[in-house]
Short mmCIF file of C-alpha atoms in Angstrom, two decimals:
data_model
loop_
_atom_site.label_atom_id
_atom_site.label_comp_id
_atom_site.label_asym_id
_atom_site.label_seq_id
_atom_site.Cartn_x
_atom_site.Cartn_y
_atom_site.Cartn_z
CA MET C 1 -10.00 5.52 -14.99
CA SER C 2 -9.03 4.10 -11.31
CA LEU C 3 -10.57 6.12 -8.50
CA LYS C 4 -10.32 4.73 -5.30
CA LEU C 5 -11.50 6.92 -2.72
CA ILE C 6 -11.16 7.19 0.68
CA SER C 7 -9.49 3.84 0.29
CA ARG C 8 -7.16 2.14 3.50
CA GLY C 9 -4.38 1.98 1.25
CA VAL C 10 -4.23 5.64 0.26
CA LEU C 11 -4.44 6.64 3.88
CA THR C 12 -1.45 4.18 4.51
CA VAL C 13 0.55 5.82 1.82
CA ALA C 14 -0.53 9.53 3.29
CA LEU C 15 0.33 8.67 7.18
CA ALA C 16 3.90 6.92 5.46
CA ALA C 17 4.71 9.11 3.44
CA GLY C 18 5.84 12.07 5.50
CA ILE C 19 6.32 15.45 3.55
CA ALA C 20 9.26 17.17 4.58
CA SER C 21 8.83 21.10 4.82
CA ALA C 22 10.01 23.22 1.49
CA GLN C 23 11.02 27.06 1.39
CA LEU C 24 8.25 29.05 0.55
CA LEU C 25 9.70 30.41 -2.61
CA ASN C 26 10.56 26.55 -3.52
CA SER C 27 8.18 25.76 -6.30
CA LYS C 28 7.55 22.63 -4.95
CA SER C 29 5.63 24.13 -1.95
CA MET C 30 3.34 26.01 -4.37
CA ASP C 31 -0.46 24.55 -4.90
CA VAL C 32 -0.89 22.73 -8.16
CA VAL C 33 -4.17 21.97 -7.34
CA ARG C 34 -6.69 23.58 -4.67
CA VAL C 35 -10.48 22.22 -4.00
CA GLU C 36 -12.41 25.61 -2.38
CA LYS C 37 -9.33 26.58 0.36
CA VAL C 38 -7.49 23.28 0.33
CA GLY C 39 -4.22 23.33 -1.68
CA PHE C 40 -2.21 20.56 -2.79
CA SER C 41 1.20 21.45 -3.61
CA ALA C 42 3.67 19.92 -5.99
CA GLY C 43 5.86 18.59 -3.40
CA ARG C 44 2.91 16.43 -1.56
CA ILE C 45 1.77 15.34 -4.83
CA ASP C 46 5.19 13.63 -6.04
CA SER C 47 5.96 12.41 -2.76
CA LEU C 48 2.80 10.47 -2.53
CA THR C 49 3.55 9.63 -6.28
CA GLN C 50 6.55 8.30 -5.13
CA ALA C 51 4.93 6.30 -2.36
CA LEU C 52 2.13 4.95 -4.26
CA ALA C 53 4.25 3.98 -7.00
CA LEU C 54 6.96 1.93 -4.52
CA GLN C 55 3.92 0.16 -2.92
CA GLN C 56 2.44 -1.20 -6.46
CA PHE C 57 5.61 -1.45 -8.39
CA GLN C 58 7.69 -3.10 -5.26
CA GLY C 59 10.82 -0.79 -5.89
CA LYS C 60 11.07 -1.86 -9.86
CA LYS C 61 11.51 0.78 -12.08
CA VAL C 62 8.94 2.87 -13.63
CA SER C 63 8.55 4.36 -17.07
CA ASP C 64 7.79 8.05 -16.95
CA GLU C 65 4.22 7.65 -18.55
CA THR C 66 3.37 4.82 -15.87
CA MET C 67 4.53 7.38 -12.90
CA ALA C 68 2.28 10.17 -14.45
CA GLN C 69 -0.76 7.48 -14.41
CA VAL C 70 0.01 7.46 -10.60
CA ARG C 71 0.51 10.84 -10.49
CA PHE C 72 -3.10 11.42 -11.50
CA ALA C 73 -4.54 8.47 -9.76
CA VAL C 74 -2.96 10.74 -6.50
CA ILE C 75 -4.32 13.83 -7.79
CA ASP C 76 -7.83 12.06 -8.45
CA ASN C 77 -7.96 10.76 -5.17
CA LEU C 78 -6.54 14.22 -3.28
CA VAL C 79 -9.55 15.97 -5.31
CA GLY C 80 -11.66 13.28 -4.68
CA GLN C 81 -11.70 12.78 -0.92
CA GLU C 82 -11.31 16.49 -0.32
CA LEU C 83 -15.03 17.53 -2.69
CA VAL C 84 -16.44 14.00 -0.31
CA ARG C 85 -15.45 15.89 2.86
CA LEU C 86 -16.92 19.10 2.09
CA GLU C 87 -20.10 17.30 1.39
CA CYS C 88 -20.27 14.84 4.31
CA LYS C 89 -19.56 18.57 6.24
CA LYS C 90 -22.41 20.04 3.96
CA GLN C 91 -24.91 17.16 4.94
CA GLY C 92 -23.84 16.94 8.61
CA ILE C 93 -22.75 13.51 8.58
CA LYS C 94 -21.72 11.82 11.51
CA VAL C 95 -20.13 8.59 12.74
CA PRO C 96 -19.63 6.87 16.26
CA ALA C 97 -16.62 7.24 18.22
CA ALA C 98 -16.73 3.67 18.07
CA ARG C 99 -15.92 2.97 14.57
CA VAL C 100 -13.42 5.46 14.67
CA ASP C 101 -11.64 3.53 18.25
CA SER C 102 -12.13 0.07 15.79
CA LEU C 103 -11.06 1.44 12.30
CA ALA C 104 -7.46 3.03 14.28
CA THR C 105 -6.81 -0.21 15.85
CA LEU C 106 -7.58 -2.01 12.77
CA PHE C 107 -4.53 0.15 11.10
CA LYS C 108 -1.88 -0.12 14.09
CA LYS C 109 -2.61 -3.48 13.68
CA GLN C 110 -0.56 -2.77 10.57
CA PHE C 111 2.69 -2.15 12.25
CA PRO C 112 4.64 -4.11 14.12
CA SER C 113 4.36 -2.01 17.75
CA GLU C 114 2.68 0.91 19.32
CA ASP C 115 6.23 2.57 19.45
CA VAL C 116 7.00 2.15 15.48
CA PHE C 117 3.46 3.49 14.41
CA GLN C 118 4.19 6.64 16.79
CA LYS C 119 7.44 7.10 15.46
CA GLN C 120 5.42 6.93 11.82
CA LEU C 121 2.89 9.11 13.16
CA LYS C 122 5.42 11.76 14.06
CA GLN C 123 7.52 11.46 10.71
CA SER C 124 4.25 12.06 9.22
CA GLY C 125 4.08 15.34 10.83
CA GLN C 126 0.58 14.47 12.34
CA THR C 127 -0.60 14.26 16.18
CA MET C 128 -2.93 11.46 17.06
CA ALA C 129 -6.13 13.60 17.08
CA GLN C 130 -5.42 14.70 13.42
CA PHE C 131 -4.99 11.10 12.52
CA ARG C 132 -8.23 10.60 14.02
CA GLU C 133 -9.95 13.04 12.42
CA LYS C 134 -8.46 11.51 9.09
CA LEU C 135 -9.76 8.29 10.03
CA GLU C 136 -13.60 9.74 10.96
CA ASP C 137 -13.63 11.73 7.44
CA GLN C 138 -12.85 8.25 5.89
CA LEU C 139 -16.03 7.07 7.73
CA LYS C 140 -17.98 9.83 6.84
CA SER C 141 -17.22 9.20 3.20
CA GLU C 142 -18.02 5.77 3.35
CA GLU C 143 -21.59 6.58 4.31
CA LEU C 144 -22.01 9.21 1.95
CA LEU C 145 -21.08 7.30 -0.86
CA LYS C 146 -22.99 4.14 0.47
CA LYS C 147 -26.03 6.28 -0.43
CA LYS C 148 -24.85 8.05 -3.40
CA VAL C 149 -22.98 5.22 -5.30
CA PRO C 150 -23.36 1.79 -3.70
CA TYR C 151 -20.99 -1.09 -3.98
CA PRO C 152 -22.20 -3.59 -6.71
CA LYS C 153 -24.23 -6.87 -5.34
CA ASP C 154 -22.89 -10.19 -5.79
CA PRO C 155 -23.36 -11.55 -9.62
CA THR C 156 -26.29 -13.95 -9.54
CA GLU C 157 -26.62 -17.56 -10.42
CA GLU C 158 -28.79 -16.61 -13.43
CA GLU C 159 -26.57 -13.51 -14.40
CA MET C 160 -23.54 -16.55 -14.56
CA LYS C 161 -25.32 -18.11 -16.53
CA ALA C 162 -26.87 -16.05 -18.67
CA TYR C 163 -23.25 -14.57 -19.47
CA TRP C 164 -21.95 -18.29 -20.05
CA THR C 165 -24.86 -18.69 -22.49
CA LEU C 166 -23.98 -15.52 -24.37
CA ASN C 167 -20.19 -16.24 -24.91
CA LYS C 168 -19.64 -19.96 -24.67
CA SER C 169 -19.57 -20.40 -28.44
CA LYS C 170 -16.19 -18.09 -28.14
CA VAL C 171 -14.41 -20.53 -25.46
CA PRO C 172 -12.07 -22.60 -26.99
CA VAL C 173 -12.32 -26.67 -25.90
CA ASN C 174 -9.07 -28.80 -25.80
CA ASP C 175 -6.76 -30.82 -23.19
CA SER C 176 -4.97 -27.87 -21.59
CA ILE C 177 -5.34 -27.18 -18.16
CA SER C 178 -3.87 -24.52 -16.02
CA GLY C 179 -2.49 -24.48 -12.41
CA VAL C 180 -0.22 -23.73 -9.32
CA ARG C 181 2.07 -25.89 -8.37
CA ILE C 182 3.89 -26.03 -4.64
CA TYR C 183 6.74 -28.95 -5.09
CA ILE C 184 9.07 -29.91 -2.76
CA LYS C 185 12.47 -31.80 -3.58
CA THR C 186 12.66 -35.23 -1.15
CA LYS C 187 15.48 -36.84 -2.78
CA GLY C 188 17.90 -38.34 -0.36
CA LYS C 189 15.85 -37.09 3.14
CA SER C 190 14.94 -39.61 5.30
CA ALA C 191 11.63 -41.26 5.68
CA GLN C 192 10.52 -39.27 8.36
CA ASP C 193 11.56 -35.68 6.63
CA VAL C 194 9.55 -37.08 4.06
CA SER C 195 6.33 -37.41 6.19
CA ASP C 196 7.15 -33.80 7.44
CA THR C 197 6.92 -32.23 4.35
CA LYS C 198 3.82 -34.14 3.18
CA ASP C 199 2.35 -33.02 6.32
CA MET C 200 3.27 -29.36 5.75
CA LEU C 201 2.03 -29.57 2.08
CA LYS C 202 -1.27 -31.23 3.46
CA GLY C 203 -1.60 -28.34 5.89
CA MET C 204 -1.25 -25.83 3.85
CA ALA C 205 -3.53 -27.34 1.10
CA ALA C 206 -6.26 -27.81 4.00
CA GLN C 207 -5.80 -23.94 5.44
CA LEU C 208 -7.10 -22.47 1.90
CA ARG C 209 -9.09 -25.34 1.14
CA SER C 210 -11.08 -24.25 4.33
CA GLN C 211 -10.98 -20.73 3.51
CA ILE C 212 -12.55 -21.07 -0.04
CA ARG C 213 -14.89 -22.82 1.16
CA ALA C 214 -16.12 -20.64 3.68
CA LYS C 215 -16.17 -17.24 1.14
CA LYS C 216 -13.41 -15.99 3.48
CA VAL C 217 -11.35 -15.23 0.09
CA PRO C 218 -12.96 -14.48 -3.51
CA PHE C 219 -10.96 -17.00 -6.02
CA THR C 220 -8.55 -14.36 -7.76
CA TYR C 221 -7.36 -13.69 -3.94
CA ALA C 222 -6.99 -17.66 -2.92
CA VAL C 223 -5.00 -17.88 -6.42
CA GLN C 224 -2.07 -15.43 -5.04
CA LEU C 225 -2.33 -16.68 -1.67
CA PHE C 226 -1.08 -19.98 -3.46
CA ALA C 227 1.22 -18.49 -6.07
CA GLN C 228 2.58 -17.26 -2.67
CA GLN C 229 3.67 -19.99 -1.16
CA ALA C 230 4.92 -21.37 -4.27
CA VAL C 231 7.55 -18.84 -4.35
CA GLN C 232 8.09 -18.71 -0.55
CA ASN C 233 8.50 -23.02 -0.20
CA SER C 234 8.60 -24.57 -3.88
CA ASP C 235 11.73 -25.62 -4.87
CA ASP C 236 10.99 -25.83 -8.64
CA PRO C 237 14.02 -22.96 -9.64
CA ASN C 238 10.91 -21.56 -11.86
CA ALA C 239 9.09 -20.62 -9.07
CA LYS C 240 10.50 -17.26 -7.82
CA LYS C 241 9.26 -15.92 -11.22
CA THR C 242 6.29 -17.89 -12.21
CA GLY C 243 4.80 -17.91 -8.80
CA GLY C 244 4.70 -21.94 -9.52
CA ALA C 245 2.34 -21.12 -12.70
CA MET C 246 1.80 -23.73 -15.43
CA LEU C 247 0.00 -24.36 -18.42
CA THR C 248 0.19 -28.33 -19.47
CA THR C 249 -2.37 -31.41 -20.03
CA LEU C 250 -4.16 -33.97 -17.72
CA LYS C 251 -1.70 -36.58 -19.00
CA GLY C 252 1.58 -33.81 -19.49
CA ASN C 253 3.32 -35.11 -16.31
CA GLY C 254 2.55 -38.38 -15.70
CA ALA C 255 0.86 -40.89 -13.85
CA ALA C 256 0.73 -39.43 -9.95
CA PHE C 257 0.04 -35.88 -11.38
CA GLU C 258 -2.87 -37.12 -13.80
CA LYS C 259 -4.48 -39.00 -10.83
CA ALA C 260 -4.33 -36.49 -8.81
CA VAL C 261 -5.93 -33.90 -10.81
CA ALA C 262 -8.34 -35.96 -12.87
CA LYS C 263 -11.11 -35.14 -10.70
CA LEU C 264 -10.43 -31.85 -9.61
CA ASN C 265 -12.61 -28.89 -10.20
CA VAL C 266 -11.61 -25.65 -11.11
CA GLY C 267 -10.82 -24.03 -7.58
CA ASP C 268 -9.67 -26.93 -6.02
CA ILE C 269 -6.44 -28.48 -4.76
CA SER C 270 -4.80 -31.92 -5.24
CA ASP C 271 -4.07 -34.20 -2.10
CA VAL C 272 0.17 -34.56 -2.03
CA TYR C 273 1.70 -36.59 -4.56
CA ASN C 274 4.75 -37.88 -5.84
CA ASP C 275 6.65 -35.73 -8.44
CA LYS C 276 10.31 -36.30 -10.07
CA ASP C 277 12.56 -36.64 -6.99
CA GLY C 278 9.58 -34.76 -4.76
CA VAL C 279 6.27 -34.22 -3.67
CA ALA C 280 3.44 -31.78 -4.83
CA ILE C 281 0.32 -30.08 -4.46
CA PHE C 282 -1.46 -28.67 -7.14
CA MET C 283 -4.26 -26.27 -7.23
CA LEU C 284 -6.34 -25.85 -10.67
CA THR C 285 -6.98 -22.77 -12.22
CA GLY C 286 -8.14 -23.44 -15.44
CA LYS C 287 -9.81 -26.52 -17.48
CA ASN C 288 -11.08 -25.71 -20.93
CA ASP C 289 -13.35 -28.42 -20.99
CA GLY C 290 -16.20 -26.56 -22.25
CA LYS C 291 -18.46 -26.84 -19.23
CA PHE C 292 -20.33 -23.81 -17.33
CA GLU C 293 -18.58 -25.09 -13.52
CA SER C 294 -14.83 -25.25 -15.15
CA TYR C 295 -15.66 -21.11 -16.15
CA ARG C 296 -17.21 -20.32 -12.94
CA ASN C 297 -14.78 -18.44 -11.56
CA GLN C 298 -13.24 -16.55 -14.31
CA ILE C 299 -16.79 -15.45 -15.32
CA ASP C 300 -18.18 -14.04 -11.31
CA THR C 301 -14.61 -12.37 -11.78
CA GLY C 302 -15.40 -10.64 -14.88
CA LEU C 303 -18.73 -9.94 -13.98
CA ARG C 304 -17.44 -7.97 -10.54
CA MET C 305 -15.16 -6.11 -12.79
CA GLN C 306 -17.65 -4.91 -15.30
CA ALA C 307 -20.20 -3.97 -12.65
CA GLU C 308 -17.10 -1.88 -10.88
CA GLN C 309 -16.10 -0.57 -13.73
CA GLU C 310 -19.26 0.70 -13.72
CA ARG C 311 -19.57 1.87 -10.26
CA GLN C 312 -16.28 4.15 -11.28
CA MET C 313 -18.21 5.83 -14.21
CA LYS C 314 -20.89 6.87 -11.59
CA LEU C 315 -18.70 7.82 -8.38
CA LYS C 316 -16.71 10.04 -11.45
CA ALA C 317 -20.15 11.63 -12.71
CA TYR C 318 -21.13 12.33 -8.50
CA LEU C 319 -17.35 14.04 -8.24
CA ASP C 320 -17.93 16.30 -11.34
CA GLU C 321 -21.45 17.32 -10.04
CA LEU C 322 -19.49 17.93 -6.37
CA ALA C 323 -17.58 19.81 -8.72
CA LYS C 324 -19.84 22.14 -9.99
CA VAL C 325 -20.53 22.89 -5.97
CA TYR C 326 -17.21 23.39 -5.00
CA LYS C 327 -14.57 24.66 -6.88
CA VAL C 328 -11.62 22.88 -8.30
CA GLN C 329 -8.44 24.54 -9.80
CA TYR C 330 -5.93 22.81 -11.47
CA LEU C 331 -3.47 25.09 -11.96
CA ASP C 332 -0.30 23.36 -13.39
CA LYS C 333 -0.60 21.19 -16.88
CA LYS C 334 2.23 18.58 -15.77
CA TYR C 335 -0.51 18.03 -12.59
CA THR C 336 -4.30 18.18 -14.72
CA PRO C 337 -5.36 14.66 -15.15
CA PRO C 338 -6.90 14.13 -18.58
CA GLN C 339 -10.63 14.17 -18.10
CA ALA C 340 -9.82 15.80 -14.61
CA ILE C 341 -12.47 15.91 -11.75
CA GLY C 342 -14.51 19.55 -12.25
CA GLY C 343 -12.29 19.38 -15.65
CA LYS C 344 -13.88 21.44 -18.44
#
């Protein structure tokens, strides 16, 4: 299960959702889940579910089954947050006001202006004091979870090589490569326009290279950033659907492509090269040559995902223990997740 407690993403949804007050007799206002004296109504859960689905799926139509999974994730978050909040209160955990100030400032930067933030805050029915209290609860929760369910450490070189030794026999070896291309048409443009286009691509590549080398972004996120640039800037008609993704061979796209890509390692970005009626840059994301270095990023990502899954299991077990201390009630089958926190 996916359970990311006290995340800023959830806080964003909680602030942005804004739940209108319902009539007392409206079933949507009735509690369907309770943790001690704190109740969560169907209306609140449904509103957060809609907002989270909109955020995650970018307005695309979502099946009833998927919406149910989103709803269960919302419920897990709400129940988990409240259990952790109660335990923080019991343990008397405190955080400096300066940390709350810093997080509030970071959160506000997600909005175009202070006025927009204040308007959104008002629509959510919160005061600034209540908003700060939620941020403080988040920071306290993070302190508790650091001790009880710490985040996994980065995979070591030894762990990565051990994983490779166990699995390298399963890897197919062939001449295929994968990557992301950003292509710009230059046919009919002036020499100056072509030069400016090349400079733009050089700058784009240099910026992302520096972030990767400084380890400011993980590999998977770097690929996403490059693909976003392809969607926004590439003249390839398929780029908006594919994000510029390509599965090809080294010799499958002409001599200029082969020369630009031949010496790249996985994760590298090529220099600008000539393409059909244009110029391009290419990020190599996969190479099936059977060498450890070509699979390093995949191994790193895989080990991180495995470690996070193990952490999520430990987190669920810890929350189940808290649910033995603090009473959790699920009052409606529709709002009872499979393997619910504190469930029988």
